Amino acid sequence: MMFLGVPSAFSAPMRLWRFYRNLRSLGLFFSVCLALAVAGSADDVYAGEVTAPAASTVQKAPQALAAPTSSNPAASSNPPAPADRSDLTRSQDRKPAAGRTGSVLGLSWLPAFCETKAKRPECLGQTSERADARALTLAGLWPVRNSFCKVSEALQAQDRKRDWLALPAVPLPTELATKLAVAMPGVASGLDRHMWLRSGSCQTLEPDAYFSLQIRLLEAVNRSAVGALFRSKVGLDITEAEVRAAFDTDFAAGAGERVRLQCRKVGDRTLVTGLTIGLSATMDEASDLATSMLGAAPIRSRCSAGLLDAAGSSRQLRSRNEAVVGTVGTGASRAGAAIELR
């Protein structure tokens, strides 16, 4: 009886234990159901955000997290950690985006020009001692695809005759006119008059501001590593890569891509006749050269290298050769000598 009575004595606790165990199982079941319901609702939200039209999706601005409180009074006075400047550094290293070229600055190497135009007034008496034999000079500043704006047909016809000294004089202050004659030797042939009619008529600056701007840009080039490069290369070959690198060094990375080396074939030689520099369409009389160049579009190369002619050297050689030709006898020998000079 005692044995049979033991189970009856423990029957109530056993029932409580079974009830507790069943209750735990039921709680676990409800927990799983709740988790599945939450997961399902989350999937619906994300799906709704992905598939909803952009116009119907309202994005709230993210709210800043509240600053953590601290029992240390000095904690609130500590300066914030420095911002990560790696993105800024990377953006400064990037090359500038292509802009739009509005005008072109032409710079001339006069000794090469005078190779084929020896009788022009600016070429007469040129020696290696003259400033225009050791530095770039002005050829002009012209707008892209625009010329002779509101210029009469009569003046345009006169200009086409290339007797530019017969064109109207450009009204400039005496001091500026003197300075321009040095920067632009072609003034002796009326180049300033031609450029004012052809290109100055298509922009808004007055003559003094128009030519003062060109002189300032020319001086910036001649004072820079570009000018030093040209002075060091007189009588030697110079490459477009060297010229572009010099612009990048002294003006801005990518500036050289807006520069084109200009060359001309004279006999069996390729002579560098100057440079053209693309400038921004938004340039004004106060713009600096670097900013104006970076605002223009890059330009493709046409001449990779050439000889930077020294003043008078080739013309003197030609004179000596012509004297030799004069002493050669008639017939095939003389004809051969003449052909060699072309």
CSV table of C-alpha atoms in Angstrom, one decimal:
chain,number,residue,atom,x,y,z
A,1,MET,CA,0.0,0.0,0.0
A,2,MET,CA,2.9,2.3,0.8
A,3,PHE,CA,4.3,1.6,-2.7
A,4,LEU,CA,0.9,2.3,-4.3
A,5,GLY,CA,0.6,5.4,-2.2
A,6,VAL,CA,3.8,7.0,-3.4
A,7,PRO,CA,2.5,7.8,-6.9
A,8,SER,CA,-0.6,9.3,-5.5
A,9,ALA,CA,1.4,11.5,-3.1
A,10,PHE,CA,3.5,12.9,-6.1
A,11,SER,CA,0.6,13.0,-8.6
A,12,ALA,CA,-0.1,16.7,-8.1
A,13,PRO,CA,3.5,17.8,-8.6
A,14,MET,CA,3.8,15.6,-11.6
A,15,ARG,CA,0.7,17.3,-13.1
A,16,LEU,CA,2.2,20.7,-12.4
A,17,TRP,CA,5.4,19.7,-14.1
A,18,ARG,CA,3.6,18.4,-17.2
A,19,PHE,CA,1.6,21.7,-17.3
A,20,TYR,CA,4.7,23.8,-17.1
A,21,ARG,CA,6.4,21.8,-19.8
A,22,ASN,CA,3.5,22.1,-22.1
A,23,LEU,CA,3.3,25.8,-21.4
A,24,ARG,CA,6.9,26.3,-22.4
A,25,SER,CA,6.3,24.4,-25.6
A,26,LEU,CA,3.3,26.6,-26.3
A,27,GLY,CA,5.4,29.7,-25.6
A,28,LEU,CA,8.1,28.6,-28.0
A,29,PHE,CA,5.5,28.0,-30.6
A,30,PHE,CA,4.0,31.5,-30.3
A,31,SER,CA,7.5,33.0,-30.3
A,32,VAL,CA,8.3,31.3,-33.6
A,33,CYS,CA,5.0,32.4,-35.1
A,34,LEU,CA,5.6,36.0,-34.0
A,35,ALA,CA,9.1,36.0,-35.5
A,36,LEU,CA,7.8,34.7,-38.8
A,37,ALA,CA,5.1,37.3,-38.9
A,38,VAL,CA,7.6,40.1,-38.3
A,39,ALA,CA,10.0,38.7,-40.9
A,40,GLY,CA,7.1,38.5,-43.4
A,41,SER,CA,6.0,42.1,-42.8
A,42,ALA,CA,9.6,43.3,-43.2
A,43,ASP,CA,9.9,41.6,-46.6
A,44,ASP,CA,6.7,43.4,-47.7
A,45,VAL,CA,8.1,46.8,-46.7
A,46,TYR,CA,11.3,46.3,-48.6
A,47,ALA,CA,9.4,45.0,-51.6
A,48,GLY,CA,7.1,48.0,-51.5
A,49,GLU,CA,10.1,50.4,-51.4
A,50,VAL,CA,11.7,48.7,-54.4
A,51,THR,CA,8.7,48.4,-56.6
A,52,ALA,CA,7.0,51.6,-55.8
A,53,PRO,CA,7.3,54.4,-58.4
A,54,ALA,CA,9.9,57.0,-57.4
A,55,ALA,CA,7.3,59.8,-57.4
A,56,SER,CA,5.3,58.0,-54.7
A,57,THR,CA,8.2,57.3,-52.5
A,58,VAL,CA,8.8,59.9,-49.8
A,59,GLN,CA,12.3,59.8,-48.4
A,60,LYS,CA,12.8,61.4,-45.0
A,61,ALA,CA,16.0,63.1,-44.3
A,62,PRO,CA,18.1,61.1,-41.9
A,63,GLN,CA,18.0,62.4,-38.4
A,64,ALA,CA,21.3,63.0,-36.6
A,65,LEU,CA,22.0,60.7,-33.7
A,66,ALA,CA,21.9,62.4,-30.3
A,67,ALA,CA,25.2,63.1,-28.8
A,68,PRO,CA,26.0,60.7,-25.9
A,69,THR,CA,25.9,62.3,-22.5
A,70,SER,CA,28.9,62.2,-20.3
A,71,SER,CA,29.4,62.7,-16.6
A,72,ASN,CA,32.8,64.3,-17.5
A,73,PRO,CA,32.3,68.0,-18.0
A,74,ALA,CA,35.5,68.2,-20.1
A,75,ALA,CA,34.1,65.7,-22.6
A,76,SER,CA,31.7,68.2,-24.2
A,77,SER,CA,34.6,70.7,-24.8
A,78,ASN,CA,36.8,68.3,-26.6
A,79,PRO,CA,37.2,69.3,-30.3
A,80,PRO,CA,35.7,66.9,-32.9
A,81,ALA,CA,37.9,64.4,-34.7
A,82,PRO,CA,39.3,65.8,-37.9
A,83,ALA,CA,37.2,65.0,-41.0
A,84,ASP,CA,38.5,62.4,-43.5
A,85,ARG,CA,40.0,64.6,-46.3
A,86,SER,CA,41.0,61.6,-48.6
A,87,ASP,CA,38.0,62.3,-51.0
A,88,LEU,CA,39.1,66.0,-51.2
A,89,THR,CA,42.7,65.0,-52.0
A,90,ARG,CA,41.5,62.6,-54.6
A,91,SER,CA,39.3,65.2,-56.3
A,92,GLN,CA,42.2,67.6,-56.5
A,93,ASP,CA,44.3,65.0,-58.2
A,94,ARG,CA,41.7,64.4,-60.9
A,95,LYS,CA,42.2,66.0,-64.3
A,96,PRO,CA,39.7,68.8,-65.1
A,97,ALA,CA,36.7,67.9,-67.1
A,98,ALA,CA,36.6,69.0,-70.7
A,99,GLY,CA,35.1,72.4,-71.1
A,100,ARG,CA,34.2,74.5,-74.2
A,101,THR,CA,36.8,76.5,-76.2
A,102,GLY,CA,35.6,80.0,-76.9
A,103,SER,CA,38.8,81.6,-78.2
A,104,VAL,CA,42.3,80.8,-79.2
A,105,LEU,CA,45.5,82.6,-78.3
A,106,GLY,CA,48.1,82.4,-81.0
A,107,LEU,CA,51.8,82.8,-80.1
A,108,SER,CA,54.4,83.0,-82.8
A,109,TRP,CA,58.1,82.0,-83.1
A,110,LEU,CA,59.3,84.8,-85.3
A,111,PRO,CA,62.6,83.3,-86.6
A,112,ALA,CA,60.6,80.4,-88.2
A,113,PHE,CA,58.0,82.8,-89.6
A,114,CYS,CA,60.7,84.9,-91.2
A,115,GLU,CA,62.2,81.8,-92.9
A,116,THR,CA,59.5,82.2,-95.7
A,117,LYS,CA,58.6,85.9,-95.1
A,118,ALA,CA,62.0,87.4,-95.0
A,119,LYS,CA,60.9,90.7,-96.7
A,120,ARG,CA,58.2,91.5,-94.2
A,121,PRO,CA,59.0,94.6,-92.2
A,122,GLU,CA,59.1,92.7,-88.9
A,123,CYS,CA,61.7,90.3,-90.3
A,124,LEU,CA,64.1,92.9,-91.7
A,125,GLY,CA,67.2,93.2,-89.6
A,126,GLN,CA,66.3,90.5,-87.2
A,127,THR,CA,69.3,89.1,-85.2
A,128,SER,CA,69.7,86.8,-82.3
A,129,GLU,CA,70.1,89.8,-80.1
A,130,ARG,CA,66.6,91.0,-80.6
A,131,ALA,CA,64.0,90.1,-78.0
A,132,ASP,CA,61.7,88.6,-80.5
A,133,ALA,CA,64.4,86.1,-81.5
A,134,ARG,CA,64.4,84.6,-78.0
A,135,ALA,CA,60.8,84.7,-76.9
A,136,LEU,CA,57.3,83.9,-78.2
A,137,THR,CA,55.4,86.8,-79.7
A,138,LEU,CA,51.8,87.6,-80.2
A,139,ALA,CA,50.0,86.4,-83.3
A,140,GLY,CA,46.5,87.3,-82.0
A,141,LEU,CA,43.5,86.3,-80.0
A,142,TRP,CA,40.5,85.1,-82.1
A,143,PRO,CA,37.1,83.6,-81.3
A,144,VAL,CA,36.3,80.1,-82.5
A,145,ARG,CA,34.3,80.0,-85.8
A,146,ASN,CA,33.6,83.7,-85.9
A,147,SER,CA,35.2,86.5,-87.8
A,148,PHE,CA,34.5,90.0,-89.3
A,149,CYS,CA,31.4,90.7,-87.3
A,150,LYS,CA,29.5,93.7,-88.6
A,151,VAL,CA,32.5,94.7,-90.8
A,152,SER,CA,31.6,96.2,-94.1
A,153,GLU,CA,32.2,94.3,-97.3
A,154,ALA,CA,34.6,97.0,-98.5
A,155,LEU,CA,36.9,96.6,-95.4
A,156,GLN,CA,36.8,92.8,-95.7
A,157,ALA,CA,37.8,93.1,-99.4
A,158,GLN,CA,40.6,95.4,-98.4
A,159,ASP,CA,41.8,93.0,-95.7
A,160,ARG,CA,41.9,90.1,-98.2
A,161,LYS,CA,44.5,92.0,-100.2
A,162,ARG,CA,46.8,91.6,-97.2
A,163,ASP,CA,47.9,95.2,-97.4
A,164,TRP,CA,47.0,95.6,-93.8
A,165,LEU,CA,48.8,98.9,-93.3
A,166,ALA,CA,46.1,100.4,-95.5
A,167,LEU,CA,43.4,99.4,-93.0
A,168,PRO,CA,42.2,101.8,-90.4
A,169,ALA,CA,44.6,102.3,-87.4
A,170,VAL,CA,43.5,100.8,-84.1
A,171,PRO,CA,42.9,103.6,-81.6
A,172,LEU,CA,45.2,102.8,-78.7
A,173,PRO,CA,47.0,105.0,-76.1
A,174,THR,CA,50.6,105.8,-77.1
A,175,GLU,CA,52.1,103.8,-74.2
A,176,LEU,CA,50.0,100.7,-75.0
A,177,ALA,CA,50.7,101.0,-78.7
A,178,THR,CA,54.5,101.1,-78.0
A,179,LYS,CA,54.2,98.0,-75.8
A,180,LEU,CA,52.1,96.2,-78.4
A,181,ALA,CA,54.7,96.8,-81.1
A,182,VAL,CA,57.2,94.9,-79.0
A,183,ALA,CA,54.9,92.1,-78.0
A,184,MET,CA,53.5,91.8,-81.6
A,185,PRO,CA,56.2,92.5,-84.1
A,186,GLY,CA,53.6,92.0,-86.9
A,187,VAL,CA,52.4,95.5,-86.0
A,188,ALA,CA,55.0,96.7,-88.5
A,189,SER,CA,52.9,95.0,-91.2
A,190,GLY,CA,49.5,96.0,-89.8
A,191,LEU,CA,48.8,92.7,-88.0
A,192,ASP,CA,47.1,94.6,-85.2
A,193,ARG,CA,44.7,96.3,-87.7
A,194,HIS,CA,43.9,92.9,-89.3
A,195,MET,CA,43.3,91.2,-86.0
A,196,TRP,CA,41.0,94.0,-84.7
A,197,LEU,CA,38.8,93.8,-87.8
A,198,ARG,CA,38.8,90.0,-88.1
A,199,SER,CA,38.5,89.0,-84.4
A,200,GLY,CA,38.2,92.1,-82.2
A,201,SER,CA,35.0,92.9,-84.0
A,202,CYS,CA,33.5,89.6,-82.6
A,203,GLN,CA,34.0,90.3,-78.9
A,204,THR,CA,32.9,92.9,-76.4
A,205,LEU,CA,36.2,94.4,-75.2
A,206,GLU,CA,37.4,97.8,-76.3
A,207,PRO,CA,40.7,97.9,-78.3
A,208,ASP,CA,42.8,98.8,-75.3
A,209,ALA,CA,41.4,96.1,-73.1
A,210,TYR,CA,41.5,93.6,-76.0
A,211,PHE,CA,45.2,94.0,-76.7
A,212,SER,CA,46.2,94.5,-73.0
A,213,LEU,CA,44.7,91.1,-72.2
A,214,GLN,CA,46.8,89.5,-75.0
A,215,ILE,CA,50.0,91.2,-73.7
A,216,ARG,CA,49.3,90.0,-70.2
A,217,LEU,CA,48.7,86.4,-71.3
A,218,LEU,CA,51.9,86.4,-73.5
A,219,GLU,CA,54.0,87.8,-70.6
A,220,ALA,CA,52.6,85.0,-68.3
A,221,VAL,CA,53.8,82.4,-70.8
A,222,ASN,CA,57.2,83.9,-71.4
A,223,ARG,CA,57.9,84.3,-67.7
A,224,SER,CA,57.0,80.6,-67.0
A,225,ALA,CA,58.7,77.3,-67.5
A,226,VAL,CA,57.3,77.4,-71.1
A,227,GLY,CA,59.4,80.5,-71.9
A,228,ALA,CA,62.4,79.1,-70.2
A,229,LEU,CA,62.0,75.9,-72.3
A,230,PHE,CA,61.9,77.9,-75.5
A,231,ARG,CA,64.9,79.9,-74.6
A,232,SER,CA,66.9,76.8,-73.9
A,233,LYS,CA,65.9,75.1,-77.1
A,234,VAL,CA,66.9,77.7,-79.7
A,235,GLY,CA,68.6,75.9,-82.6
A,236,LEU,CA,67.5,72.5,-81.2
A,237,ASP,CA,64.5,70.2,-81.6
A,238,ILE,CA,61.6,70.8,-79.3
A,239,THR,CA,58.7,68.4,-78.7
A,240,GLU,CA,55.1,69.0,-78.0
A,241,ALA,CA,55.3,66.7,-75.0
A,242,GLU,CA,58.0,69.0,-73.5
A,243,VAL,CA,55.8,72.1,-74.1
A,244,ARG,CA,52.7,70.5,-72.6
A,245,ALA,CA,54.6,69.3,-69.6
A,246,ALA,CA,55.9,72.9,-69.0
A,247,PHE,CA,52.4,74.2,-69.1
A,248,ASP,CA,51.3,71.6,-66.6
A,249,THR,CA,54.2,72.5,-64.3
A,250,ASP,CA,53.7,76.2,-64.1
A,251,PHE,CA,49.9,76.7,-64.7
A,252,ALA,CA,47.8,73.6,-63.8
A,253,ALA,CA,47.7,69.9,-64.3
A,254,GLY,CA,45.9,69.3,-67.7
A,255,ALA,CA,46.7,72.8,-69.0
A,256,GLY,CA,49.1,71.3,-71.5
A,257,GLU,CA,46.3,69.3,-73.2
A,258,ARG,CA,44.9,72.7,-74.4
A,259,VAL,CA,48.1,73.5,-76.2
A,260,ARG,CA,49.0,72.6,-79.8
A,261,LEU,CA,52.5,72.9,-81.3
A,262,GLN,CA,52.4,74.6,-84.7
A,263,CYS,CA,54.9,73.5,-87.4
A,264,ARG,CA,55.7,74.1,-91.0
A,265,LYS,CA,57.8,72.2,-93.5
A,266,VAL,CA,60.6,74.2,-95.0
A,267,GLY,CA,62.7,72.2,-97.3
A,268,ASP,CA,63.7,69.0,-95.5
A,269,ARG,CA,63.2,70.6,-92.1
A,270,THR,CA,60.1,70.8,-89.8
A,271,LEU,CA,60.2,74.2,-88.2
A,272,VAL,CA,58.2,75.1,-85.1
A,273,THR,CA,56.3,78.3,-86.0
A,274,GLY,CA,54.5,78.8,-82.6
A,275,LEU,CA,51.7,77.7,-80.3
A,276,THR,CA,48.0,77.9,-80.2
A,277,ILE,CA,46.3,77.8,-76.7
A,278,GLY,CA,42.6,77.0,-76.2
A,279,LEU,CA,40.8,79.3,-73.8
A,280,SER,CA,37.5,79.1,-72.1
A,281,ALA,CA,34.3,80.5,-73.6
A,282,THR,CA,33.7,82.4,-70.3
A,283,MET,CA,37.1,84.1,-70.2
A,284,ASP,CA,37.0,87.9,-69.6
A,285,GLU,CA,39.7,90.5,-69.3
A,286,ALA,CA,40.4,89.7,-65.6
A,287,SER,CA,40.7,85.9,-66.1
A,288,ASP,CA,44.1,84.3,-65.3
A,289,LEU,CA,45.6,82.0,-67.9
A,290,ALA,CA,45.4,78.8,-66.0
A,291,THR,CA,41.7,79.1,-65.3
A,292,SER,CA,41.0,80.1,-68.9
A,293,MET,CA,42.9,77.1,-70.2
A,294,LEU,CA,41.3,74.6,-67.9
A,295,GLY,CA,37.8,75.9,-69.0
A,296,ALA,CA,38.6,75.0,-72.6
A,297,ALA,CA,38.4,71.6,-74.3
A,298,PRO,CA,41.5,69.4,-74.8
A,299,ILE,CA,42.9,69.6,-78.3
A,300,ARG,CA,44.5,66.9,-80.5
A,301,SER,CA,48.1,67.1,-81.6
A,302,ARG,CA,49.1,67.9,-85.2
A,303,CYS,CA,52.9,68.3,-84.8
A,304,SER,CA,54.8,66.2,-82.3
A,305,ALA,CA,58.2,67.9,-82.7
A,306,GLY,CA,60.2,70.3,-84.8
A,307,LEU,CA,63.3,72.5,-85.0
A,308,LEU,CA,63.2,75.8,-83.0
A,309,ASP,CA,64.9,78.0,-85.5
A,310,ALA,CA,67.6,80.5,-84.6
A,311,ALA,CA,67.3,84.0,-86.0
A,312,GLY,CA,69.0,84.5,-89.3
A,313,SER,CA,70.9,81.2,-89.3
A,314,SER,CA,69.0,79.5,-92.0
A,315,ARG,CA,68.6,82.6,-94.1
A,316,GLN,CA,72.4,83.2,-93.9
A,317,LEU,CA,72.9,79.6,-95.0
A,318,ARG,CA,70.5,80.1,-97.9
A,319,SER,CA,72.4,83.2,-99.0
A,320,ARG,CA,75.7,81.3,-99.0
A,321,ASN,CA,74.1,78.5,-101.0
A,322,GLU,CA,72.7,80.9,-103.5
A,323,ALA,CA,76.1,82.4,-104.0
A,324,VAL,CA,77.5,78.9,-104.6
A,325,VAL,CA,74.7,78.2,-107.1
A,326,GLY,CA,75.7,81.3,-108.9
A,327,THR,CA,79.2,79.9,-109.5
A,328,VAL,CA,78.0,76.5,-110.7
A,329,GLY,CA,78.3,75.9,-114.5
A,330,THR,CA,75.3,75.5,-116.8
A,331,GLY,CA,73.5,72.3,-117.4
A,332,ALA,CA,72.6,69.4,-115.1
A,333,SER,CA,74.9,70.4,-112.3
A,334,ARG,CA,73.4,73.8,-111.9
A,335,ALA,CA,69.8,72.4,-112.1
A,336,GLY,CA,70.6,69.9,-109.4
A,337,ALA,CA,72.0,72.6,-107.1
A,338,ALA,CA,68.9,74.7,-107.6
A,339,ILE,CA,66.5,71.8,-106.8
A,340,GLU,CA,68.5,71.1,-103.6
A,341,LEU,CA,67.7,74.5,-102.3
A,342,ARG,CA,63.9,74.1,-102.5
